[in-house]
mmCIF file of C-alpha atoms in Angstrom:
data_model
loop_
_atom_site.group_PDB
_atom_site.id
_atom_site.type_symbol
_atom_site.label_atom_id
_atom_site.label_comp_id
_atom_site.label_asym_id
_atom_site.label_seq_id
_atom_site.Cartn_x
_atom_site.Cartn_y
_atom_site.Cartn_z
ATOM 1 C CA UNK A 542 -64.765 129.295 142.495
ATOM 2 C CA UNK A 543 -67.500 126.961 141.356
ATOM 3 C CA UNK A 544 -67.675 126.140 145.519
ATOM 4 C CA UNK A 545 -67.860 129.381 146.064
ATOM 5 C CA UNK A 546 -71.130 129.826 143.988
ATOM 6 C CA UNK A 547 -72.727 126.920 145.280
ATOM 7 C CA UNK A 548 -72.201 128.543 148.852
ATOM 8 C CA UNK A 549 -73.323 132.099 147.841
ATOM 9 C CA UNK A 550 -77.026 132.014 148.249
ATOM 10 C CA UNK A 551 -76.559 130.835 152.101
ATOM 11 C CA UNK A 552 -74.371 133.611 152.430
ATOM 12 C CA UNK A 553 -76.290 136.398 150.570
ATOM 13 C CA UNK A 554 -79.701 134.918 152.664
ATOM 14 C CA UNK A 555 -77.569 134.932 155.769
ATOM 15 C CA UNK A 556 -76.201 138.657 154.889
ATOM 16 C CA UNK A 557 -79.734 139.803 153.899
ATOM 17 C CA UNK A 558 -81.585 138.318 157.031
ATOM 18 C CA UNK A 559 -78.290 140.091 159.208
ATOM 19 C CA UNK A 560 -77.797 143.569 157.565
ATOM 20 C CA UNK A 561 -81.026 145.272 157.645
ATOM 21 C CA UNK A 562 -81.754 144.419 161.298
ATOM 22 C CA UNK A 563 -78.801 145.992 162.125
ATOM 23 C CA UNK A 564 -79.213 148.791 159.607
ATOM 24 C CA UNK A 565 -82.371 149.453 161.666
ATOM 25 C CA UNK A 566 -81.604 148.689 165.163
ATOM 26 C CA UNK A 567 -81.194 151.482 167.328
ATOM 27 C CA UNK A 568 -81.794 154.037 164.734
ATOM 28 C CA UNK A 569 -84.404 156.499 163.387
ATOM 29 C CA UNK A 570 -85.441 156.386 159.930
ATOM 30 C CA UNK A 571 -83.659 158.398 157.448
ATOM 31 C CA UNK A 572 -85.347 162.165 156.541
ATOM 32 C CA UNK A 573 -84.350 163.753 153.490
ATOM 33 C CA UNK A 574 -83.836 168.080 153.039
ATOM 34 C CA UNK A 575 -82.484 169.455 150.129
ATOM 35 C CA UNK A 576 -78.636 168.732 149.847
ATOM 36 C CA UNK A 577 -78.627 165.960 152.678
ATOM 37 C CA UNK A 578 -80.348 163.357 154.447
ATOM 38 C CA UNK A 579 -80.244 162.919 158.235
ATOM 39 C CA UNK A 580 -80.733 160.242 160.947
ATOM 40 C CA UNK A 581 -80.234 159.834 164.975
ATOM 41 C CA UNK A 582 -78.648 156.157 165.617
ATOM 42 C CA UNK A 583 -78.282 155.317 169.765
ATOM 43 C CA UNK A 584 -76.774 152.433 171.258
ATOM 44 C CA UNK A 585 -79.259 150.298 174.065
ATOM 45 C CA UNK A 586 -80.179 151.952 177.064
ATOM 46 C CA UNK A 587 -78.460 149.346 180.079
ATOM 47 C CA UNK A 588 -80.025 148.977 183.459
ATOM 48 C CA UNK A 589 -78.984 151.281 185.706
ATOM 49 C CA UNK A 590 -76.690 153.488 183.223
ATOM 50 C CA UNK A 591 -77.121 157.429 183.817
ATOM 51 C CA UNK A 592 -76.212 157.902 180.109
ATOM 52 C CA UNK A 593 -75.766 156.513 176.728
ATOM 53 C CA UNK A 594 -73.662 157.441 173.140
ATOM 54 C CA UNK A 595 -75.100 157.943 170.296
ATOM 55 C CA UNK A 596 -74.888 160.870 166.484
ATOM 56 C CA UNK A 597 -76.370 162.380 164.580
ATOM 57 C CA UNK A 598 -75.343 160.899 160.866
ATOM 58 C CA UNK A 599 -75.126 164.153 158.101
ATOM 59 C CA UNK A 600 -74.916 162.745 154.981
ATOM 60 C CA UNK A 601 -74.119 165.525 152.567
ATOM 61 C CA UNK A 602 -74.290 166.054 148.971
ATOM 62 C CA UNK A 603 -71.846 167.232 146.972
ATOM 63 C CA UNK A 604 -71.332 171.001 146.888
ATOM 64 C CA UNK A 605 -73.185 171.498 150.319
ATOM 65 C CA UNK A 606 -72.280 171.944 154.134
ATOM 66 C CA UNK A 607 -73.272 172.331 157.360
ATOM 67 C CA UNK A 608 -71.831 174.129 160.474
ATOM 68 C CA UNK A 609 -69.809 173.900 163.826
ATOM 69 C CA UNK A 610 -70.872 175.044 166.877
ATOM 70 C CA UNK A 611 -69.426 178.531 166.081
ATOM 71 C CA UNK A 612 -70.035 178.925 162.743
ATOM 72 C CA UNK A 613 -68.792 182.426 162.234
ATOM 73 C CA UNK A 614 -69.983 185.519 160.678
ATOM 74 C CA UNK A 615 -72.909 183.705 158.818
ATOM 75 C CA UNK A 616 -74.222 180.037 159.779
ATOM 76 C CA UNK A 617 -76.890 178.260 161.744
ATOM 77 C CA UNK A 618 -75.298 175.471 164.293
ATOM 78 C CA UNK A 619 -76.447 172.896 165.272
ATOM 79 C CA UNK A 620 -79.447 172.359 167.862
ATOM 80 C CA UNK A 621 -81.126 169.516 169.620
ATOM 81 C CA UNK A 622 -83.856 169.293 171.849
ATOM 82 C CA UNK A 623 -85.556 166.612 173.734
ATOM 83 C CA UNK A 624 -89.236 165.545 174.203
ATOM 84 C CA UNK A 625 -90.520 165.722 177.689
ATOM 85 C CA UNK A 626 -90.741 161.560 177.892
ATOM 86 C CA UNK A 627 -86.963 161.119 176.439
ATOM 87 C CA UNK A 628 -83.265 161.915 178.463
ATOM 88 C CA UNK A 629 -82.968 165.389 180.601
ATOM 89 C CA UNK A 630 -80.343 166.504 177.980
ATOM 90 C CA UNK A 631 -78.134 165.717 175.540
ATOM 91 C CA UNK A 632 -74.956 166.969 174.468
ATOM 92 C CA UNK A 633 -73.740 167.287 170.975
ATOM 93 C CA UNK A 634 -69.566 166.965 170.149
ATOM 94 C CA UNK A 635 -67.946 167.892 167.560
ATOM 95 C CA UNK A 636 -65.012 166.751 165.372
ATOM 96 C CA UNK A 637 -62.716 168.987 164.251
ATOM 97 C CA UNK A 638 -63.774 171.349 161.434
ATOM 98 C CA UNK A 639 -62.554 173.584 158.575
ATOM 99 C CA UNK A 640 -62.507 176.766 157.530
ATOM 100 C CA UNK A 641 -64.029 178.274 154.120
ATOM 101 C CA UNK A 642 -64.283 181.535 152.226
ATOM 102 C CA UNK A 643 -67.127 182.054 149.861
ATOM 103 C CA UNK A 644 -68.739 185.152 148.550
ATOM 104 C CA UNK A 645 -70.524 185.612 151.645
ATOM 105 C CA UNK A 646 -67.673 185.411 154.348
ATOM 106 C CA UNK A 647 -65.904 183.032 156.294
ATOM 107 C CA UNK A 648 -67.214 179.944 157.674
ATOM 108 C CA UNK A 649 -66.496 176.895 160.196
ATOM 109 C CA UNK A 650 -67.558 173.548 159.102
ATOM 110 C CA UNK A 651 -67.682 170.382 157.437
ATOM 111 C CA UNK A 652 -68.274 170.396 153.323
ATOM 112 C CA UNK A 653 -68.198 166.391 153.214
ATOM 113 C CA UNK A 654 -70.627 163.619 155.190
ATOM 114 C CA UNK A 655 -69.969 164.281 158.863
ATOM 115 C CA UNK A 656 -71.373 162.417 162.209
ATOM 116 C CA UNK A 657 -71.932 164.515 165.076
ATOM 117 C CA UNK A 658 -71.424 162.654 168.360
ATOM 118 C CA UNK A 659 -74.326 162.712 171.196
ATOM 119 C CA UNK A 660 -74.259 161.754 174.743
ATOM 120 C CA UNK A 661 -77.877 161.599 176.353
ATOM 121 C CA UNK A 662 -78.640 162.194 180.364
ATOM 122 C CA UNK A 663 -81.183 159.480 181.353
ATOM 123 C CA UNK A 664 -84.207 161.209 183.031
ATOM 124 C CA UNK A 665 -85.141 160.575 186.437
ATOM 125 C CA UNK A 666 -87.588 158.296 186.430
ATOM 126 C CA UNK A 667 -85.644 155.998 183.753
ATOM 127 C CA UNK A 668 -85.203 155.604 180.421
ATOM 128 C CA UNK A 669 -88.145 155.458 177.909
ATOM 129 C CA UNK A 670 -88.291 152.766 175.196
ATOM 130 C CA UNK A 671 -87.123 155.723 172.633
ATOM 131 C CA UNK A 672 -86.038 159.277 172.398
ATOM 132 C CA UNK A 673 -87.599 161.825 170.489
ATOM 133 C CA UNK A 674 -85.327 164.583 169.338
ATOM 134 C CA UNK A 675 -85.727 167.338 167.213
ATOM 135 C CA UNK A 676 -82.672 168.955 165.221
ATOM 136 C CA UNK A 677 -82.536 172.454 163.880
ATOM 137 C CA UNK A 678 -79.418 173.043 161.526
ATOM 138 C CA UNK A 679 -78.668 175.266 158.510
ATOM 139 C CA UNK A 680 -77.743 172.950 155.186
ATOM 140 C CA UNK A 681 -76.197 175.171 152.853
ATOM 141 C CA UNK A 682 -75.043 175.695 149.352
ATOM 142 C CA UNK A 683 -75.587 179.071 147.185
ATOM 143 C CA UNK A 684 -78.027 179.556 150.045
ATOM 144 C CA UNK A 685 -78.773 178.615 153.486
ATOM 145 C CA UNK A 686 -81.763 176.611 154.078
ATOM 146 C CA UNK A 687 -82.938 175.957 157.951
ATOM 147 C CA UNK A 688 -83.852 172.890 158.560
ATOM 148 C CA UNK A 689 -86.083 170.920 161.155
ATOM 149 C CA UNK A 690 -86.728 167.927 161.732
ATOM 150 C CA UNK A 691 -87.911 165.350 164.394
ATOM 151 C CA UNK A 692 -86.687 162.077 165.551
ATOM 152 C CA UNK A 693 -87.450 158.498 167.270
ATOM 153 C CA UNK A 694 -84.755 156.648 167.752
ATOM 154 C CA UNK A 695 -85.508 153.250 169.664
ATOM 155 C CA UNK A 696 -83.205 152.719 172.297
ATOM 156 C CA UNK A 697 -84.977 149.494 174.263
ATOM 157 C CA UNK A 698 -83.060 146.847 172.387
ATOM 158 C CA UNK A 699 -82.022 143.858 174.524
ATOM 159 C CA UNK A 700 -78.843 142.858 172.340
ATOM 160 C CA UNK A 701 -75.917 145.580 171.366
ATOM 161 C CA UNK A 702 -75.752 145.564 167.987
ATOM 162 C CA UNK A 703 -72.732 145.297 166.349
ATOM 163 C CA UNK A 704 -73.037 147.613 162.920
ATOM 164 C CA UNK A 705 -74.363 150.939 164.947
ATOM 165 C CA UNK A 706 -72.122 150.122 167.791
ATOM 166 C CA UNK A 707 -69.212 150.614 164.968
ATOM 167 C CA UNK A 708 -70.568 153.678 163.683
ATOM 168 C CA UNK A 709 -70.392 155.333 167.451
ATOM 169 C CA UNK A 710 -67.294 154.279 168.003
ATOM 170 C CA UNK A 711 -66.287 155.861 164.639
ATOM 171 C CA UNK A 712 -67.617 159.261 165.222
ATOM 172 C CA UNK A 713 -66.281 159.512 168.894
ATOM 173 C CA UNK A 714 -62.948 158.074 167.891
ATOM 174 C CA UNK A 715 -62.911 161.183 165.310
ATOM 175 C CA UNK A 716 -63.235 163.910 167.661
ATOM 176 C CA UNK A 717 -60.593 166.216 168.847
ATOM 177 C CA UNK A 718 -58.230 164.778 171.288
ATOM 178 C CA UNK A 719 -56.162 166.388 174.039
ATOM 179 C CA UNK A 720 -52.773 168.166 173.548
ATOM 180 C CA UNK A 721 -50.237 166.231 172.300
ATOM 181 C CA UNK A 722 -46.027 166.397 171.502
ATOM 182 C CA UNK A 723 -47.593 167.291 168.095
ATOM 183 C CA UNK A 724 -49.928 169.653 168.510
ATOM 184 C CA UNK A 725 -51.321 171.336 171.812
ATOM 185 C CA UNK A 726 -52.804 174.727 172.795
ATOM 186 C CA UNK A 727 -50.840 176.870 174.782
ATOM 187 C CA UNK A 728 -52.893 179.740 176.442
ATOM 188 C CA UNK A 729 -54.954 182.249 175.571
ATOM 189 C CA UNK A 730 -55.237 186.187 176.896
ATOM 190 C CA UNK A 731 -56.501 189.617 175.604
ATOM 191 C CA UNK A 732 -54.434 192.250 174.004
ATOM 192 C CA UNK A 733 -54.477 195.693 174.509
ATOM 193 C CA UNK A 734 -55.980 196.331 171.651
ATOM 194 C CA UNK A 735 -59.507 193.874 173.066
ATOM 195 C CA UNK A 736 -58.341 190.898 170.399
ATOM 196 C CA UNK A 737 -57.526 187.096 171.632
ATOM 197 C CA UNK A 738 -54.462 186.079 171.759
ATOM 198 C CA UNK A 739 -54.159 182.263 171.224
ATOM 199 C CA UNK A 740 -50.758 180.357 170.891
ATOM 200 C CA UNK A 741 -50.574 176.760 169.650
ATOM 201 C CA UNK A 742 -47.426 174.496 170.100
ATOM 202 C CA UNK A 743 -47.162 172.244 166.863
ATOM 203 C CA UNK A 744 -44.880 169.648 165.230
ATOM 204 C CA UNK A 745 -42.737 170.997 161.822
ATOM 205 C CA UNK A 746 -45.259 170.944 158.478
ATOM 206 C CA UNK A 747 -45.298 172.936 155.387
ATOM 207 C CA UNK A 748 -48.983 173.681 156.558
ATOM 208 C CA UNK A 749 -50.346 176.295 158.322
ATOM 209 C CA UNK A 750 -52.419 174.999 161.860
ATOM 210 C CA UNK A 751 -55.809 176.327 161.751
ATOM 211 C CA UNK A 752 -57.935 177.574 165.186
ATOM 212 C CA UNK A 753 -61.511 177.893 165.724
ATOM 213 C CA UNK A 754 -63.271 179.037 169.094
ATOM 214 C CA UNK A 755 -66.165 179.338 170.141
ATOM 215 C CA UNK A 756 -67.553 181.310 173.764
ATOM 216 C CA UNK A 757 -71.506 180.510 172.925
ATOM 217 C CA UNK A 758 -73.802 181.846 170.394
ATOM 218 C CA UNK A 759 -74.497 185.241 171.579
ATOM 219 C CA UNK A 760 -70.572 185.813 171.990
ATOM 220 C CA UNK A 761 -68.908 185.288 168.621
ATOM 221 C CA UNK A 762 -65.493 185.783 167.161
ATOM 222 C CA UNK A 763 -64.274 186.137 163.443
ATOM 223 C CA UNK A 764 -61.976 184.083 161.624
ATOM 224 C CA UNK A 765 -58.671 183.744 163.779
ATOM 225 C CA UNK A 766 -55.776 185.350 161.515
ATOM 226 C CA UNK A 767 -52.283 183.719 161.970
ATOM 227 C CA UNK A 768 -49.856 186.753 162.934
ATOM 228 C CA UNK A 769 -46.292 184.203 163.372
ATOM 229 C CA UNK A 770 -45.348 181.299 162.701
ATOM 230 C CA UNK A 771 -41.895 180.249 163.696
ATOM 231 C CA UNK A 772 -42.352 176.595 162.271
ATOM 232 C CA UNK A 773 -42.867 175.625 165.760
ATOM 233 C CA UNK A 774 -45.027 177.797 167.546
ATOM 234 C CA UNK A 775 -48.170 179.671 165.977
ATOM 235 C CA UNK A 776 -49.597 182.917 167.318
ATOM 236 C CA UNK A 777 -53.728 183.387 165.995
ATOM 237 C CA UNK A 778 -55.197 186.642 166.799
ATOM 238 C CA UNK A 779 -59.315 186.268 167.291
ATOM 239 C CA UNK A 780 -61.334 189.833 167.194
ATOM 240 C CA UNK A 781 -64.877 189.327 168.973
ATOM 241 C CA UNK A 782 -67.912 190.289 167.703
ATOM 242 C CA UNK A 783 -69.151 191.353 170.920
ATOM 243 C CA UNK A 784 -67.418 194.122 174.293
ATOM 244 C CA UNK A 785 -65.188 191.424 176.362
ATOM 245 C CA UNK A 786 -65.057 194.229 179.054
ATOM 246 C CA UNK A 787 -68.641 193.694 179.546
ATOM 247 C CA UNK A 788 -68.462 190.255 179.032
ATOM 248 C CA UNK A 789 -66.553 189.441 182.700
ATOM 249 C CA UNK A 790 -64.930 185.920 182.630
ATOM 250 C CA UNK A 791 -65.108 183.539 179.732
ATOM 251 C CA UNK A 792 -65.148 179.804 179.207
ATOM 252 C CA UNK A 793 -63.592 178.903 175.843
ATOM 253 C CA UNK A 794 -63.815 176.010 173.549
ATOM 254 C CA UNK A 795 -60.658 176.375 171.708
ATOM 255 C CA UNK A 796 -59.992 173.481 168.890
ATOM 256 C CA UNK A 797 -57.263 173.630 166.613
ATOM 257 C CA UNK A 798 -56.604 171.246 163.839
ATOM 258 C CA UNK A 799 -52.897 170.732 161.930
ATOM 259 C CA UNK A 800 -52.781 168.121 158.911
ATOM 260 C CA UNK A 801 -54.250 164.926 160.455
ATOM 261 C CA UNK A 802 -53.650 165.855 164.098
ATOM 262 C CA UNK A 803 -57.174 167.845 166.051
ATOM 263 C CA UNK A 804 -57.151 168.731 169.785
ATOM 264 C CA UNK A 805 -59.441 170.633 171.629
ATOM 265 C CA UNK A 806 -59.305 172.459 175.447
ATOM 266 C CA UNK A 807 -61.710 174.164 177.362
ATOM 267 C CA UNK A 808 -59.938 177.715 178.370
ATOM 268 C CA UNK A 809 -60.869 180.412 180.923
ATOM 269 C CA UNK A 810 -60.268 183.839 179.907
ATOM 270 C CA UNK A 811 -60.795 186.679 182.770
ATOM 271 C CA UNK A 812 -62.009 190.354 181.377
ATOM 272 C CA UNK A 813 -59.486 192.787 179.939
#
């Protein structure tokens, strides 16, 4: 113990001269809203790579939330947009979320921390030395506050560093994977009565699977409702919020999410 002591200021100047470079690195600052603070880490742009990983880290209070891409009846998702200098686009992914009643309806989200996966597209003419981002997304409690913010998140480091390369590999390891022997999605089709009818293959629980889809922002659905349940097979019903005659053919993001086990498929649907 006594060697231990003598050793511990090398390894506490050592940790200190380490930690917040890599803290740092790759990473905007933190901005603080009401009920959360928010940041944008990337990993290195490489020579010659069309694209690069990064999140957006949502570090939540207690007793507040944010939403999924389809947040239901009430909800702002999540947006990101790109300065003219940074990537063409980026793409935000999501892990899977949950589903809450409160006093004002029904909601899909996340009510602890959460990191939101980004790929970016590098731009034509190369990638800058950062990308500037700005994020719209509603942070919630009793009430919904909109929030906006702005980003610049270096991205010409020569080295990978090790502690943000972690936390990207952490919030792309968490999202939804692809059907499984315990839990996949089977298809989905229209009724006759113009609801969606979603079955879901899943391994034996005392828990009930839950479903959330999503066809865009300007097409929503309500809360799926679970109409059978044989203990292995689980048939949701999904009533838009829009006409899906006059819709014609949709492209679905259906994810479902049972216990510990999340998978997610892309599904066509043709017009009733």
């Amino acid at each position: 113990m006594r060697d231990f002591l003598k050793k511990w200021p090398v390894i506490f100047t050592l940790f200190c001269g380490v930690v917040p470079q890599q803290a740092a690195a790759a990473a905007s600052p933190w901005q603080e809203t009401d009920g959360a603070r928010l940041r944008i880490v990337a990993e290195p742009a490489r020579p010659g790579a069309t694209d690069l990983r990064g999140m957006l880290q949502i570090e939540l209070e207690p007793g507040w939330k944010t939403y999924w891409r389809e947040p239901g009846a009430a909800g702002i998702p999540p947006q990101i947009s790109l300065g003219d200098d940074a990537a063409a686009t980026v793409t935000i992914h999501y892990p899977a979320p949950e589903w809450h009643d409160d006093p004002y309806g029904s909601w899909a989200g996340y009510a602890q921390p959460v990191s939101l996966p980004l790929t970016f597209a590098a731009p034509a003419d190369g990638w800058p030395a950062s990308l500037t981002a700005s994020v719209f997304l509603g942070i919630c409690r009793d009430v919904c506050v909109p929030v906006s913010m702005d980003f610049d998140v270096p991205i010409d480091k020569k080295k990978s560093n090790a502690m943000q390369t972690l936390l990207i590999d952490t919030a792309f390891s968490a999202l939804p994977a692809s059907d499984s022997d315990r839990l996949s999605i089977a298809d989905a089709a229209w009724t006759p009565d113009g609801a969606l009818e979603i079955r879901l293959h899943r391994a034996a629980s005392d828990t009930d699977p839950q479903l959330f889809v999503s066809a865009g922002s300007n097409r929503p659905f309500k809360k799926p409702v679970l109409v059978s349940d044989d203990g292995e097979t689980a048939l949701f019903h999904v009533e838009p919020v829009f006409d899906p005659a006059k819709a014609g053919e949709l492209t679905l993001v259906v994810t479902a999410r049972h216990g510990v086990d999340a998978v997610e498929k892309s599904v066509t649907v043709s017009s009733p």
